[in-house]
CSV table of C-alpha atoms (C1' of nucleotides) and ligand atoms in Angstrom, one decimal:
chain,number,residue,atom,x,y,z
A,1,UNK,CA,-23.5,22.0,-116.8
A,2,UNK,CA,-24.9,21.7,-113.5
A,3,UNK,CA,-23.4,21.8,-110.0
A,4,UNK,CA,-22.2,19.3,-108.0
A,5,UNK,CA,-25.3,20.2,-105.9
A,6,UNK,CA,-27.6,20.1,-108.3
A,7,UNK,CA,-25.8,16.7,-109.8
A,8,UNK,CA,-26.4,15.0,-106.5
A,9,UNK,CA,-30.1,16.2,-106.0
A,10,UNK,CA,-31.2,14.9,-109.1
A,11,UNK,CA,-29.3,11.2,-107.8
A,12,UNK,CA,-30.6,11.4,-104.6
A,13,UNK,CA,-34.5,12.3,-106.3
A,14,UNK,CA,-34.3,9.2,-108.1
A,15,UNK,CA,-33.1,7.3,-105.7
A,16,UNK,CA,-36.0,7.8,-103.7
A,17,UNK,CA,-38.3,7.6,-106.1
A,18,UNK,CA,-37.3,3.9,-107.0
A,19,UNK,CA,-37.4,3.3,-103.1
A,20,UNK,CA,-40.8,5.6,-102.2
A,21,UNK,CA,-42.2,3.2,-105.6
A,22,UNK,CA,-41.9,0.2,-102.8
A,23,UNK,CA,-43.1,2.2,-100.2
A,24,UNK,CA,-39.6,2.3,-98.8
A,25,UNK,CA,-38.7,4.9,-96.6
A,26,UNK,CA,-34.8,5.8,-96.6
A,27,UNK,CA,-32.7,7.6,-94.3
A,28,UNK,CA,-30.0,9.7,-95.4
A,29,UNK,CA,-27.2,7.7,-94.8
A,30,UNK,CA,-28.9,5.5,-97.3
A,31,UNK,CA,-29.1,7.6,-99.9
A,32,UNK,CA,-25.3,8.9,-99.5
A,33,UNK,CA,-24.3,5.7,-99.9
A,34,UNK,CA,-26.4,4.4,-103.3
A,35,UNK,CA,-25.7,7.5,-105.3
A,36,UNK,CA,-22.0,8.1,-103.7
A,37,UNK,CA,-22.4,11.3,-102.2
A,38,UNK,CA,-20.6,12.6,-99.0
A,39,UNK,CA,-23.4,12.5,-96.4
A,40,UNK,CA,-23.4,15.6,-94.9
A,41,UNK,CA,-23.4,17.7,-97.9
A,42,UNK,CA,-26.3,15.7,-99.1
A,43,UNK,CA,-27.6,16.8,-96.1
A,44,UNK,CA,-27.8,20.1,-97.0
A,45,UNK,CA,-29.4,19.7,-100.5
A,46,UNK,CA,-32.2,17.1,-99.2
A,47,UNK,CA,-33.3,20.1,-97.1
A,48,UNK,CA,-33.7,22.2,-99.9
A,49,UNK,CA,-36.0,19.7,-102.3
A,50,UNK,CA,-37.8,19.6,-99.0
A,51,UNK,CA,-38.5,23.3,-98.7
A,52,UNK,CA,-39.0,23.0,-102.2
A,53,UNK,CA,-41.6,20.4,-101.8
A,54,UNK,CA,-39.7,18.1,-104.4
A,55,UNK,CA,-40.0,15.2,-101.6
A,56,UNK,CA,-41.0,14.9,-98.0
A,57,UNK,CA,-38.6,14.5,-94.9
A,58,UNK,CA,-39.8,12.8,-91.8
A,59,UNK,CA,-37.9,13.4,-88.5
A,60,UNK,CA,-37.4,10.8,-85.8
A,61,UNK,CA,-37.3,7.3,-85.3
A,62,UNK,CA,-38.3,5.3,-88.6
A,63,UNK,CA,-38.3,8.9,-90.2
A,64,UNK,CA,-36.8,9.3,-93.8
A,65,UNK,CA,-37.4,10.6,-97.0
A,66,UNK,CA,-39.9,9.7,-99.5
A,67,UNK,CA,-42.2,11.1,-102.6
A,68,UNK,CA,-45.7,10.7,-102.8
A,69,UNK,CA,-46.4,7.9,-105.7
A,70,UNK,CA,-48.8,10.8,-107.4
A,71,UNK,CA,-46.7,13.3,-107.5
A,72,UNK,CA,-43.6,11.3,-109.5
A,73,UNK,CA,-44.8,11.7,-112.7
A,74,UNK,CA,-45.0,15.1,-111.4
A,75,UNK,CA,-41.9,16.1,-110.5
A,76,UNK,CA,-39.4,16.9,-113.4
A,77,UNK,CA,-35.8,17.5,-113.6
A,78,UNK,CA,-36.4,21.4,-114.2
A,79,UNK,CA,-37.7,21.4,-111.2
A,80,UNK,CA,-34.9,20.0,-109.1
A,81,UNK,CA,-32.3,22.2,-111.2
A,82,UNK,CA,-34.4,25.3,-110.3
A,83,UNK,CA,-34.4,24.6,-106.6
A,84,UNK,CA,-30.9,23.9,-106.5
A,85,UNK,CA,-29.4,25.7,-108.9
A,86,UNK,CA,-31.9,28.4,-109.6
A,87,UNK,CA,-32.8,29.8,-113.1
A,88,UNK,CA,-29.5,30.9,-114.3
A,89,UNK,CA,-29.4,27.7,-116.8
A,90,UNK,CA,-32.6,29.6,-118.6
A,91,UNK,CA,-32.2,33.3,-118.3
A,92,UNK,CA,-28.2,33.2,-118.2
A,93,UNK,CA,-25.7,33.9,-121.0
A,94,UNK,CA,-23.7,31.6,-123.0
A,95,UNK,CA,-21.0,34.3,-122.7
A,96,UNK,CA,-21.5,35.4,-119.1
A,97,UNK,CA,-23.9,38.6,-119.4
A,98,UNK,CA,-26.2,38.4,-116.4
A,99,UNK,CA,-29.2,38.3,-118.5
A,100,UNK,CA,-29.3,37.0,-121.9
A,101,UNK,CA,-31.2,39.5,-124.0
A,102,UNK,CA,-33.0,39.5,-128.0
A,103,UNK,CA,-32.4,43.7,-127.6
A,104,UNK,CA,-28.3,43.4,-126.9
A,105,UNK,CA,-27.6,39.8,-127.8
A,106,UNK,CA,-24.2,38.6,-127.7
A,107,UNK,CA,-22.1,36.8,-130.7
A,108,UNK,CA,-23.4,33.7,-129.7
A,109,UNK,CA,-27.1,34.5,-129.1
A,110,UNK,CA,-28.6,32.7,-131.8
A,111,UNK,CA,-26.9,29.6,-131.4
A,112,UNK,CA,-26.6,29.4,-127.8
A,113,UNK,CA,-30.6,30.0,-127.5
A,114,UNK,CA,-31.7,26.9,-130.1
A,115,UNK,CA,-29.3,24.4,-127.3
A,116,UNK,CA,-30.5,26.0,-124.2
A,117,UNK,CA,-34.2,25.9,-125.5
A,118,UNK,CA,-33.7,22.5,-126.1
A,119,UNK,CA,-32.0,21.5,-123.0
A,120,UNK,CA,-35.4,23.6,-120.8
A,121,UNK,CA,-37.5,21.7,-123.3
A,122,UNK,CA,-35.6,18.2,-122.0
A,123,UNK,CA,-35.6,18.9,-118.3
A,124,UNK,CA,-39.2,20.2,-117.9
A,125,UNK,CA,-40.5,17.0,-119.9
A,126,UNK,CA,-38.5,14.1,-118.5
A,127,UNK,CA,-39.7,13.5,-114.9
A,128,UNK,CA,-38.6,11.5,-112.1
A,129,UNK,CA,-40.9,8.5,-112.3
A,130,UNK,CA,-40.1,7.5,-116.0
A,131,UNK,CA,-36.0,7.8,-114.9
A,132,UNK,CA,-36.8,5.4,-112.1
A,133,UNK,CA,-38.0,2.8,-113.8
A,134,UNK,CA,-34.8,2.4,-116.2
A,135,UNK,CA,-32.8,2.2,-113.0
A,136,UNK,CA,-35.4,-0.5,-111.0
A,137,UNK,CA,-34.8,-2.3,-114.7
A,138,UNK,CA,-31.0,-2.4,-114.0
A,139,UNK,CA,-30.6,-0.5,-117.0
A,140,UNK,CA,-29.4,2.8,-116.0
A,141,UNK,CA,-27.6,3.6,-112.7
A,142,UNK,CA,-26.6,6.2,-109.8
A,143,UNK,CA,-22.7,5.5,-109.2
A,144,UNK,CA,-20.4,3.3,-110.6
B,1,UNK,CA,-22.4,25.7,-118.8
B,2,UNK,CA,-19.0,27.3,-119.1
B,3,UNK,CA,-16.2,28.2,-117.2
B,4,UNK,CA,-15.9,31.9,-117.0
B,5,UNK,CA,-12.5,31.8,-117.9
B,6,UNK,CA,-13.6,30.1,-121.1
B,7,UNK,CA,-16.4,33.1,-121.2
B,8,UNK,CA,-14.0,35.8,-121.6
B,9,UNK,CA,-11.5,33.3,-123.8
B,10,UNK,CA,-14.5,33.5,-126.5
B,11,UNK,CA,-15.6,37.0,-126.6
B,12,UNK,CA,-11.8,38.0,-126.5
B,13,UNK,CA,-10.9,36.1,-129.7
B,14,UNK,CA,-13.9,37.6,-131.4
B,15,UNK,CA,-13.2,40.9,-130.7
B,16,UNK,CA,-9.2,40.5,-131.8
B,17,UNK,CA,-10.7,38.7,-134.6
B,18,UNK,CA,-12.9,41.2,-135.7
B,19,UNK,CA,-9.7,43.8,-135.1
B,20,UNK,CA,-7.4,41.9,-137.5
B,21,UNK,CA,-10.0,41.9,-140.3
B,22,UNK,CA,-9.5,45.2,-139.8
B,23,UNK,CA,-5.3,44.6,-139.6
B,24,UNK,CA,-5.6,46.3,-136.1
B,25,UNK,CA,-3.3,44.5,-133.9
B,26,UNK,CA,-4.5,44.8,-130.1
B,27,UNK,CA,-3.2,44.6,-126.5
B,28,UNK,CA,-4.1,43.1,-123.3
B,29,UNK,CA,-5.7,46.8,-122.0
B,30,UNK,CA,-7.4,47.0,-124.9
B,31,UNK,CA,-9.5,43.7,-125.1
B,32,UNK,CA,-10.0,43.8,-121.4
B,33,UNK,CA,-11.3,47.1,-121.6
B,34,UNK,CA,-13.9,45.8,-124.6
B,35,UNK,CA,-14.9,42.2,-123.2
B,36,UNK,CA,-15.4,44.1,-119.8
B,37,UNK,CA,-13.0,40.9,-117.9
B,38,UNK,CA,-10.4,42.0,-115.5
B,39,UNK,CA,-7.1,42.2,-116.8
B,40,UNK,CA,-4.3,40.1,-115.3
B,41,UNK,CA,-6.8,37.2,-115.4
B,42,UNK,CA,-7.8,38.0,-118.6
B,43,UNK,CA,-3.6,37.9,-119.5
B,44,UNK,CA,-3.5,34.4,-118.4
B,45,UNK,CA,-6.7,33.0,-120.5
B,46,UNK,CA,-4.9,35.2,-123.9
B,47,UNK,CA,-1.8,33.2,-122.6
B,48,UNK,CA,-3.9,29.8,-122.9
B,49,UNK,CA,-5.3,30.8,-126.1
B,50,UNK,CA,-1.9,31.7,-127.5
B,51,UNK,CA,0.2,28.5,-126.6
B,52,UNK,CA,-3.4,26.6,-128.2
B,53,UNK,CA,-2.4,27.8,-131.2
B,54,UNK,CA,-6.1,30.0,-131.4
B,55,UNK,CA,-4.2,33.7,-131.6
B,56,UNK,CA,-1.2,34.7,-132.0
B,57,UNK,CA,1.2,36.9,-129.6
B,58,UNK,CA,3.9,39.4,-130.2
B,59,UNK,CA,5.9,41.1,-127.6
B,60,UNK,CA,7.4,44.2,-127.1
B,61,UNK,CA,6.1,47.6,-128.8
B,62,UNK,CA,3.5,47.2,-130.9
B,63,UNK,CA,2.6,44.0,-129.9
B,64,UNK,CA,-0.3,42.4,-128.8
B,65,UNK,CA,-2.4,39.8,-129.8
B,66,UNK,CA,-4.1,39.2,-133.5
B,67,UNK,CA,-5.3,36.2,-135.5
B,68,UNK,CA,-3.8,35.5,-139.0
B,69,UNK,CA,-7.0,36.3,-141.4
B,70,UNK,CA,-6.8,33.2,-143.3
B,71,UNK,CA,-7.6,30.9,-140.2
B,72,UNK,CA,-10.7,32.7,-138.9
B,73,UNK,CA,-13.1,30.7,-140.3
B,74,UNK,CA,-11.3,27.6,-139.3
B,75,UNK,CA,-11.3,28.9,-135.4
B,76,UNK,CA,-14.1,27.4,-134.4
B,77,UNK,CA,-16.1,27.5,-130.6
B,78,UNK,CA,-15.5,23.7,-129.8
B,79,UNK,CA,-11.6,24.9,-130.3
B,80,UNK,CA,-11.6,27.6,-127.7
B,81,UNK,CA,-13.7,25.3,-125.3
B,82,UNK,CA,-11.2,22.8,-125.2
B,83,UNK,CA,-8.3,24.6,-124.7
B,84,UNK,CA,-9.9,26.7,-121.4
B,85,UNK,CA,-12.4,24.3,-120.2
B,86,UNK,CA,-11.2,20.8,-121.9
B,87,UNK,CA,-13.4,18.0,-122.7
B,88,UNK,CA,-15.3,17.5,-119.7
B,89,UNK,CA,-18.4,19.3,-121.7
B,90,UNK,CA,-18.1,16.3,-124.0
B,91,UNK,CA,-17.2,13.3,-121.9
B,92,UNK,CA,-18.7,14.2,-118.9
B,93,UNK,CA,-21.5,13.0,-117.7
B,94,UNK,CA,-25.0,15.2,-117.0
B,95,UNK,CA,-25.1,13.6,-113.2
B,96,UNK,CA,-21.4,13.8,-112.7
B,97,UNK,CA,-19.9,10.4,-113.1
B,98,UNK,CA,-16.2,10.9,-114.2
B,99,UNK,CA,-17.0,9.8,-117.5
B,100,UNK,CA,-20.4,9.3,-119.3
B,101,UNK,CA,-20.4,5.7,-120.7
B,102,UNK,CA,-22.9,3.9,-122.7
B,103,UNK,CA,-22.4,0.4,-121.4
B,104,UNK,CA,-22.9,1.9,-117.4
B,105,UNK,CA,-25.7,5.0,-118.1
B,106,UNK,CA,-27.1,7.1,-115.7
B,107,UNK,CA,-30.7,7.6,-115.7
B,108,UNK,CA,-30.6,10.6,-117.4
B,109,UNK,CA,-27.8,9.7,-120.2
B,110,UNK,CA,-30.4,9.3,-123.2
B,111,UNK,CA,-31.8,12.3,-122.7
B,112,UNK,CA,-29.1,14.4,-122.0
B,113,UNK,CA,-26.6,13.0,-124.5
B,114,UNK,CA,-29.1,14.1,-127.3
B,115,UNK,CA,-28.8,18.1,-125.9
B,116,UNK,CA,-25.1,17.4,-125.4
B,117,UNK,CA,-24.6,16.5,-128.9
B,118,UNK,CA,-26.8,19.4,-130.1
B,119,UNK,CA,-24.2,21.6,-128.0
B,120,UNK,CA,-20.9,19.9,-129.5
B,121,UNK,CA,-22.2,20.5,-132.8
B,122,UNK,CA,-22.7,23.7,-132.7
B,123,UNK,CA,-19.3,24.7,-131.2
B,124,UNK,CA,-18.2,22.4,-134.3
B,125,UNK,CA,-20.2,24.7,-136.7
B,126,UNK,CA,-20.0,27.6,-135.4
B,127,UNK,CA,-16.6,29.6,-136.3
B,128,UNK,CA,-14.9,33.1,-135.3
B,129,UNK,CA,-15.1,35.2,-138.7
B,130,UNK,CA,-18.8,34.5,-138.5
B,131,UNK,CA,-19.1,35.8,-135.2
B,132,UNK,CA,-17.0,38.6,-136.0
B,133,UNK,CA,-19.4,39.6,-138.4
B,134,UNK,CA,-22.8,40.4,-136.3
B,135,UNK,CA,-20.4,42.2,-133.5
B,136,UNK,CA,-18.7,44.8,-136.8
B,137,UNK,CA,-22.4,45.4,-137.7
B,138,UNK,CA,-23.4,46.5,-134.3
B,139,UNK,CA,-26.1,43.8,-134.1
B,140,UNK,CA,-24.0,42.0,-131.3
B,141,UNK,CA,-22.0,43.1,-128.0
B,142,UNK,CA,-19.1,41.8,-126.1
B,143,UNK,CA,-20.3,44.2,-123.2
B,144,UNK,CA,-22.9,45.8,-121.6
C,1,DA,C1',-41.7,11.1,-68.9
C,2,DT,C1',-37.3,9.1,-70.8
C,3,DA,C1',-34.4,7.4,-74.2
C,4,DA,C1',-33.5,6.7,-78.8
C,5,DT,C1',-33.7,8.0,-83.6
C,6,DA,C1',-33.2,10.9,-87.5
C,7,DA,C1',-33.4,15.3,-89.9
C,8,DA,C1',-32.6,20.6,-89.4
C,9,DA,C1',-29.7,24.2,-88.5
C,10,DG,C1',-25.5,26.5,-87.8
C,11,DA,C1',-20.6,27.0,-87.7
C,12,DT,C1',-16.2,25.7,-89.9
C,13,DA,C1',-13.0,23.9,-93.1
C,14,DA,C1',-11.1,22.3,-97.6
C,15,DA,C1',-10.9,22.7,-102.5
C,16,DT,C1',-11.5,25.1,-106.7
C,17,DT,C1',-12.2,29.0,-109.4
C,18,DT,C1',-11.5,33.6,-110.1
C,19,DG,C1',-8.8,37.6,-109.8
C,20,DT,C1',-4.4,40.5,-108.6
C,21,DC,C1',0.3,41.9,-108.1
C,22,DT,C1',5.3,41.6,-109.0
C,23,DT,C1',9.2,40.2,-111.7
C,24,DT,C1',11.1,38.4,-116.0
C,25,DT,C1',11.6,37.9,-120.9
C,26,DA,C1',11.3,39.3,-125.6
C,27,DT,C1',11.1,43.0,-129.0
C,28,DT,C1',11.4,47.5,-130.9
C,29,DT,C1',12.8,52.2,-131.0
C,30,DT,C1',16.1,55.7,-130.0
D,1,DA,C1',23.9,49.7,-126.2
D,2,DA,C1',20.0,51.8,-123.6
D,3,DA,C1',15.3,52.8,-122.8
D,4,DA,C1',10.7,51.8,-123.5
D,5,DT,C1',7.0,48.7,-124.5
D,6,DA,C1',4.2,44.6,-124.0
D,7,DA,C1',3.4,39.9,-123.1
D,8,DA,C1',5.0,35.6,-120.1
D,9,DA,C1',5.6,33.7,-115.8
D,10,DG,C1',5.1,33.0,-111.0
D,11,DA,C1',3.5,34.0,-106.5
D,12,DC,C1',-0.4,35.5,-103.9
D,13,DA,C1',-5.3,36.7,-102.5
D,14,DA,C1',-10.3,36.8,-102.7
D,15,DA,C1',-14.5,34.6,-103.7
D,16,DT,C1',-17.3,30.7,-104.4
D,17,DT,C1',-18.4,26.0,-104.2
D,18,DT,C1',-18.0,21.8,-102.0
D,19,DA,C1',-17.6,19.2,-97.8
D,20,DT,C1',-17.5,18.4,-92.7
D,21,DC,C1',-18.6,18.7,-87.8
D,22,DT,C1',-21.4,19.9,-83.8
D,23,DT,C1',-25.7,21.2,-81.7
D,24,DT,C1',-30.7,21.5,-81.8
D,25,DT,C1',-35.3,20.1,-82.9
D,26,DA,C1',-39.0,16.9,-83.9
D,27,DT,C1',-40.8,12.3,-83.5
D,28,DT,C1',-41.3,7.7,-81.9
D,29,DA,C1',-41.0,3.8,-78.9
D,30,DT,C1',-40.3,2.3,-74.3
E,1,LIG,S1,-27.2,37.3,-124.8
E,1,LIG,FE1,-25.7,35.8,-124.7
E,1,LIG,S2,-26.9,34.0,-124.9
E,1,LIG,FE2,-28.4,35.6,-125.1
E,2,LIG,S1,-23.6,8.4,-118.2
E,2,LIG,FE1,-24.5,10.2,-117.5
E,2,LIG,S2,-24.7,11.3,-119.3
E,2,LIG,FE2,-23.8,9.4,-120.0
DNA sequence: ATAATAAAAGATAAATTTGTCTTTTATTTT
DNA sequence: AAAATAAAAGACAAATTTATCTTTTATTAT
């Protein structure tokens, strides 16, 4: 469904919500280790929710990442597959045409598009801050 | 979402479906040639699809591959995914533990489970000869 | 200013998926 | 039986994704 990437970005976003929620700060080694990722990869994909402006990196001593407690409710998981992953999810084909289109559909246009909508409609209203509070309950978690 | 081996696997069987409604048997040129997939590893997915029991094969001169007319409508999509792709669309999980569990959630297994669901029953639901149909009218394309 | 800390950036490397090429096996036609 | 046809099987290669390692840059504390 998504890509590893994208898998741990979404981990890693929560993570730091829960943490930012306690005005934690957390380093990157941190944050490999809670949502068992290998550290240097996540790495990589912390940058680009940075660039994105999905949470904030601090360099340097006590530096870190963290999310600004206003913008959590904010921040949704179609948000964090676009930067990662990009917008293949919506505009792709079920069948592999580089655009899915209503004027040339493929043979599993119709049905594909009714799961897909609903999957957009899932990731661009479910947002960070309501998924962080199931895992602060203990109810949910990031690695097992 | 899937593999593109398991791309190619579906729009192959519904063009040799649509072929032997029409009793046209077909060969690996020709359905590589339609689905627009390259050849030899379009050979290996036919291979897959053959030993799963979803077409059938016949060698040597006028051979090629076909699908018996009275199981079309009981081909369905969830068939073709497991045999290319396996479960992983069903078990897995949307944040990539090995296995999505309810007793150890991640925080997004509510949400997603509901879309994942939506997907499996579609594949479920949704069968070849159906398919078939649009693509024989012209209102659907394996290629563009 | 200097040293220490932590992320950014860049270069590689491993693993997986996708794609190709060659040889073998089964079947049919001559 | 021999030749021709077409898929099966196996080995190989390219591309992409995932993962690692090293160097640089920014920031803080001493
Ligand atoms: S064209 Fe294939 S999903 Fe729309
Ligand atoms: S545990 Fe993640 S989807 Fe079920």
């Amino acid at each position: 469904m998504f890509s590893k990437a994208c898998e741990y970005a979404i981990r890693a976003t929560i993570y730091i919500a829960v943490q930012s929620n306690q005005d934690n700060r957390v380093g990157l080694k941190d944050i490999s280790k809670e949502i068992d990722s290998p550290e240097a990869f996540t790495a990589k994909i912390l940058q680009q929710l940075s660039k994105n402006n999905i949470i904030n990196s601090i360099k340097g001593p006590n530096g870190g990442f963290e999310i600004d407690k206003k913008d959590m409710s904010k921040i949704n998981l179609s948000q964090i597959v676009m930067a990662i992953d990009g917008d293949t999810i919506y505009k792709g084909c079920g069948l592999g045409f580089k655009q899915c289109s209503e004027k040339q559909p493929c043979p599993v246009h119709d049905k594909f598009k009714v799961v897909r909508d609903e999957l957009k409609h899932m990731l661009e209203t479910t947002n960070v801050l309501e998924l962080s509070v199931g895992l602060k309950k203990g109810l949910t978690f990031l690695h097992r």
